[in-house]
Short mmCIF file of C-alpha atoms in Angstrom, two decimals:
data_model
loop_
_atom_site.label_atom_id
_atom_site.label_comp_id
_atom_site.label_asym_id
_atom_site.label_seq_id
_atom_site.Cartn_x
_atom_site.Cartn_y
_atom_site.Cartn_z
CA UNK A 158 0.07 0.02 -0.02
CA UNK A 159 1.64 3.48 -1.00
CA UNK A 160 1.84 6.35 1.60
CA UNK A 161 3.06 9.54 1.63
CA UNK A 162 5.18 11.36 4.21
CA UNK A 163 7.68 14.66 4.49
CA UNK A 164 10.79 14.72 5.62
CA UNK A 165 13.55 17.55 5.85
CA UNK A 166 10.45 19.37 3.93
CA UNK A 167 10.28 16.69 1.25
CA UNK A 168 7.75 14.64 0.04
CA UNK A 169 8.13 10.96 -0.15
CA UNK A 170 6.24 7.93 -1.43
CA UNK A 171 7.00 4.24 1.24
CA UNK A 172 5.10 1.06 0.43
CA UNK A 173 3.61 -0.62 3.09
CA UNK A 174 3.67 -4.42 2.53
CA UNK A 175 0.94 -5.43 5.05
CA UNK A 176 -1.88 -4.23 6.65
CA UNK A 177 -3.46 -5.95 8.79
CA UNK A 178 -6.86 -5.52 10.52
CA UNK A 179 -7.99 -7.30 13.65
CA UNK A 180 -11.87 -8.40 14.46
CA UNK A 181 -11.72 -6.07 16.78
CA UNK A 182 -10.93 -3.64 14.07
CA UNK A 183 -7.25 -2.36 15.25
CA UNK A 184 -4.99 -1.80 12.43
CA UNK A 185 -1.41 -2.91 11.63
CA UNK A 186 0.84 -2.03 8.70
CA UNK A 187 4.26 -4.10 8.46
CA UNK A 188 7.58 -3.00 6.50
CA UNK A 189 9.24 -6.28 5.67
CA UNK A 190 12.86 -6.10 5.32
CA UNK A 191 15.01 -9.42 4.75
CA UNK A 192 17.86 -8.59 7.74
CA UNK A 193 17.49 -6.06 10.40
CA UNK A 194 20.92 -4.78 8.66
CA UNK A 195 19.37 -3.75 5.44
CA UNK A 196 16.07 -1.95 7.83
CA UNK A 197 18.82 -0.25 9.28
CA UNK A 198 20.64 1.03 5.60
CA UNK A 199 17.54 2.54 4.66
CA UNK A 200 16.20 3.96 7.95
CA UNK A 201 13.03 2.13 7.72
CA UNK A 202 12.66 2.44 11.35
CA UNK A 203 12.30 6.29 10.99
CA UNK A 204 10.47 6.60 7.81
CA UNK A 205 7.89 4.44 9.63
CA UNK A 206 7.98 6.97 12.76
CA UNK A 207 7.34 9.61 10.24
CA UNK A 208 4.36 7.64 8.66
CA UNK A 209 2.77 7.09 11.99
CA UNK A 210 3.18 10.57 13.09
CA UNK A 211 1.56 12.33 9.76
CA UNK A 212 -0.68 9.22 9.18
CA UNK A 213 -4.04 11.68 8.51
CA UNK A 214 -5.70 8.66 6.33
CA UNK A 215 -6.18 6.72 9.23
CA UNK A 216 -4.35 3.61 7.34
CA UNK A 217 -3.01 2.14 11.00
CA UNK A 218 -3.34 2.34 14.12
CA UNK A 219 0.25 0.93 14.63
CA UNK A 220 3.14 0.86 12.47
CA UNK A 221 5.95 -1.96 12.93
CA UNK A 222 8.88 -3.64 11.21
CA UNK A 223 9.56 -7.24 10.82
CA UNK A 224 11.98 -9.00 9.68
CA UNK A 225 12.66 -12.54 7.99
CA UNK A 226 15.76 -13.55 9.95
CA UNK A 227 14.06 -15.83 12.45
CA UNK A 228 10.84 -16.30 11.01
CA UNK A 229 10.11 -19.75 10.07
CA UNK A 230 9.16 -20.09 6.48
CA UNK A 231 6.56 -23.05 6.58
CA UNK A 232 4.88 -20.77 9.28
CA UNK A 233 4.80 -17.89 6.84
CA UNK A 234 3.88 -20.24 4.10
CA UNK A 235 0.90 -21.51 6.22
CA UNK A 236 -0.25 -18.54 7.59
CA UNK A 237 -0.90 -17.49 4.23
CA UNK A 238 -2.79 -20.53 3.42
CA UNK A 239 -4.53 -19.99 6.49
CA UNK A 240 -5.14 -16.78 5.80
CA UNK A 241 -6.63 -17.27 2.43
CA UNK A 242 -8.83 -19.91 3.74
CA UNK A 243 -10.48 -18.10 6.23
CA UNK A 244 -11.31 -15.30 3.98
CA UNK A 245 -13.75 -17.47 1.97
CA UNK A 246 -16.03 -17.51 4.54
CA UNK A 247 -17.42 -20.67 3.49
CA UNK A 248 -19.60 -21.03 6.91
CA UNK A 249 -21.10 -24.23 5.15
CA UNK A 250 -17.76 -26.14 4.76
CA UNK A 251 -16.81 -24.70 8.13
CA UNK A 252 -19.68 -26.24 10.08
CA UNK A 253 -19.31 -29.38 8.30
CA UNK A 254 -16.11 -30.28 9.13
CA UNK A 255 -16.89 -28.89 12.80
CA UNK A 256 -19.64 -31.32 13.26
CA UNK A 257 -17.69 -34.56 11.93
CA UNK A 258 -14.21 -33.94 13.83
CA UNK A 259 -15.60 -35.12 17.26
CA UNK A 260 -15.83 -38.75 15.49
CA UNK A 261 -12.87 -39.11 13.62
CA UNK A 262 -9.28 -40.11 14.47
CA UNK A 263 -6.55 -38.10 16.70
CA UNK A 264 -4.79 -37.38 13.41
CA UNK A 265 -6.24 -36.50 10.18
CA UNK A 266 -5.49 -34.82 6.78
CA UNK A 267 -7.62 -32.21 4.84
CA UNK A 268 -7.92 -34.12 2.60
CA UNK A 269 -9.77 -37.17 4.28
CA UNK A 270 -11.92 -33.78 5.77
CA UNK A 271 -12.89 -33.12 2.61
CA UNK A 272 -13.63 -36.29 2.24
CA UNK A 273 -15.48 -36.93 5.16
CA UNK A 274 -17.31 -33.65 5.35
CA UNK A 275 -19.05 -33.95 1.88
CA UNK A 276 -17.49 -30.68 0.83
CA UNK A 277 -14.32 -32.06 -1.08
CA UNK A 278 -12.09 -29.21 -1.81
CA UNK A 279 -13.80 -26.83 0.23
CA UNK A 280 -13.95 -29.13 3.32
CA UNK A 281 -10.07 -29.33 2.87
CA UNK A 282 -9.51 -25.42 2.52
CA UNK A 283 -12.12 -24.94 5.72
CA UNK A 284 -9.93 -27.78 7.48
CA UNK A 285 -6.92 -25.09 6.84
CA UNK A 286 -9.03 -22.17 7.95
CA UNK A 287 -10.56 -23.85 11.10
CA UNK A 288 -6.62 -24.15 12.47
CA UNK A 289 -6.85 -20.58 14.70
CA UNK A 290 -9.84 -21.95 16.20
CA UNK A 291 -7.56 -24.64 17.93
CA UNK A 292 -10.20 -27.42 16.57
CA UNK A 293 -7.02 -28.69 14.48
CA UNK A 294 -3.11 -28.37 14.80
CA UNK A 295 -0.52 -28.29 12.23
CA UNK A 296 2.74 -29.59 13.07
CA UNK A 297 5.83 -26.88 13.44
CA UNK A 298 7.89 -26.32 10.52
CA UNK A 299 6.33 -28.30 8.35
CA UNK A 300 4.27 -26.80 5.47
CA UNK A 301 0.39 -27.42 5.38
CA UNK A 302 -0.88 -29.68 1.88
CA UNK A 303 -3.42 -31.80 1.98
CA UNK A 304 -2.19 -34.67 3.39
CA UNK A 305 -0.39 -32.85 6.15
CA UNK A 306 -1.22 -34.76 9.62
CA UNK A 307 -2.94 -32.55 11.76
CA UNK A 308 -3.89 -33.49 15.22
CA UNK A 309 -7.83 -33.59 15.68
CA UNK A 310 -8.29 -31.26 18.82
CA UNK A 311 -12.05 -32.06 18.68
CA UNK A 312 -11.26 -35.58 19.13
CA UNK A 313 -9.23 -35.17 22.27
CA UNK A 314 -11.47 -33.24 23.80
CA UNK A 315 -14.36 -35.70 23.70
CA UNK A 316 -11.97 -39.04 24.38
CA UNK A 317 -13.04 -40.50 27.55
CA UNK A 318 -9.83 -40.06 29.87
CA UNK A 319 -11.47 -41.95 33.02
CA UNK A 320 -11.11 -45.53 31.01
#
């Protein structure tokens, strides 16, 4: 997203990499750099401070700088997939997958959930969208795909631990 700001009387343009709007309505804008050294070299933090101070458009409530250092590439890819699947708002598929989870084993795949729900690819995408709700958990460090083993939190909740 393109933003303008003034520094030393001159107008500058900066491109914000990501804007996230939380459910509560709070918006965060992120500048993403490869390394902290690269961010220092072009004074990204200084630019973000000026943009934040001069934001008259209400683009964001908060401005942040992140680097790829320390980010797990699989986690970034997974977050992107989960966000895309959640943005579809396919409530019928979500409810179908939610309904069948308690009767399934402790480990499932998105492909098996799509088949068991009767929603096919929509059910697979619903499975990924339900991860943030805690109904399913993906293994850390592994990229999500249709055969990734997912922990079925619903089957663990419904298990009889007294037996």
